């Protein structure tokens, strides 16, 4: 498959000043500032094929947004190279800007006092979309997102979910073949989240658009991204199929137990890693080969009234990777 | 050819910005009307200078109170143009840098400098200044017996256009410095003071201040050259400088702009380190 994005040994360091608490420190800061360097992205390499949807995951401050900003040309890297559809992003060529779009869940490009249609039309002019294409795309996207009737409503009168849908239309009016989505579902209710996810899935399938998605909602990632890149402290800790994230971990199962009487934590600890406990309920991570023996002990020694044995969730696997790399 | 097409596109988008701004501002009727009244009140304060000039019958190096009125009118007219086109945008520029909103603008396939410079056009507040400035220029023009010819009107308009470009170049410097220093309100205050001190002919200042205000920070060209050209008091050297200055200063500002953008993209975390919630945005 043709490569859309090639990232090689990308590094981004930021300089900042130390700022401590208190008036004395502020006065000191006025004359002398201690310079610190933050390694936001450290030797990151990956490639993404055309039409691929990749989840870009990591805890706060991991380097996700910084990487996205370098891929979209907002930031220059300290070193390394990036090739996006043949362009070097930070050269910011007009032709490059025409082929992608960036959606940031926490920032809006719409004019709040105007109907969303006006902002979308403004984008049509900025991206030089021909009239016929504009009308066709606007009809298609607004119908898909079920907001056609709302194009004439002032943005500030729309709900948060409706506003995000309008953001998506404004961002996609020029039919980009690459989308950077930085937490597009943040703050949305479950129904709006699902609508946005379905729409993104449709857009990717219909137009073979390459998508890089960052989100803290695992549902977004699980629904949309067959592949995940995990970044922590500026370094990639996993790059591969999302569903295989757990195979990189110790082979474990999660046993959930309900007790009829109060049980002590100490007794459970000898069987594995107790993830949750409240006296009447416990979640314990147990090695796969020990599940059978452990279950016998639980049923024999504890007042178990109900139990389930489950695979570890992807979320748990990701959390383990974060912890392991930290 | 490409340049012409791009110019037309930018002009069209400028018209859209103007339309969107008008619609937005008229949404808040009370604020719209109050803005006009507040600016009208400021204007009345400025007009007290006119009273003083006429009461004292002041003459500055051959300039009568009537001709001085033209200078003052030009200053007020340019204040209106500055407030209408740039003031709002320059104020927001600092915010764009601080909040990271610039991110969404950088990726648009249009000149970023154009986008942030004229995105929000103010409609209400400049009205009193533009009307009063135009009336003062007309009265001064007529009372000074300047022939009302097409050439004179054209020359005056050309120098108002030049003054607009120079106003842009001078007043964008403090907000542009925010790319490096984030908070540049002190520099903005200085620029406003310099601007306000420019409401009289430059001849009231000594030679050195005149030279600095003409060649280094060309604030005197803004208010003086349009009236001087129709009064036939602009020397050939001044005329040539008046035409060259906007080109030179616009190029300098363009270079400064590119440096500012480079700085935030390369040297600092800008959108991260200096903002609230810095770690989250890295």
Coordinates of C-alpha atoms in Angstrom, one line a residue, chain B residues 3 9 18 22 81 92 107 119-121 152 163 169 177 183 195 204 215-216 218 226 228 251 266 275:
Chain B
X3 CA -0.6 37.4 -8.3
X9 CA -9.3 36.0 -4.0
X18 CA -16.4 42.5 6.5
X22 CA -21.1 43.4 10.3
X81 CA -9.6 53.6 9.6
X92 CA -6.9 39.4 19.1
X107 CA -3.0 25.4 8.4
X119 CA -10.4 38.8 10.0
X120 CA -12.6 41.0 12.3
X121 CA -13.5 44.4 10.9
X152 CA -5.9 67.0 -5.6
X163 CA -1.0 56.3 5.6
X169 CA 3.1 48.6 9.8
X177 CA 6.2 41.1 19.7
X183 CA 2.3 39.9 27.0
X195 CA -0.3 57.7 17.8
X204 CA 5.5 71.5 16.2
X215 CA 12.3 57.9 8.6
X216 CA 12.5 55.5 11.5
X218 CA 7.2 56.9 10.1
X226 CA -1.9 63.8 2.7
X228 CA 0.9 68.6 2.8
X251 CA 8.6 44.5 3.6
X266 CA 11.1 26.4 16.2
X275 CA -0.2 28.7 28.4

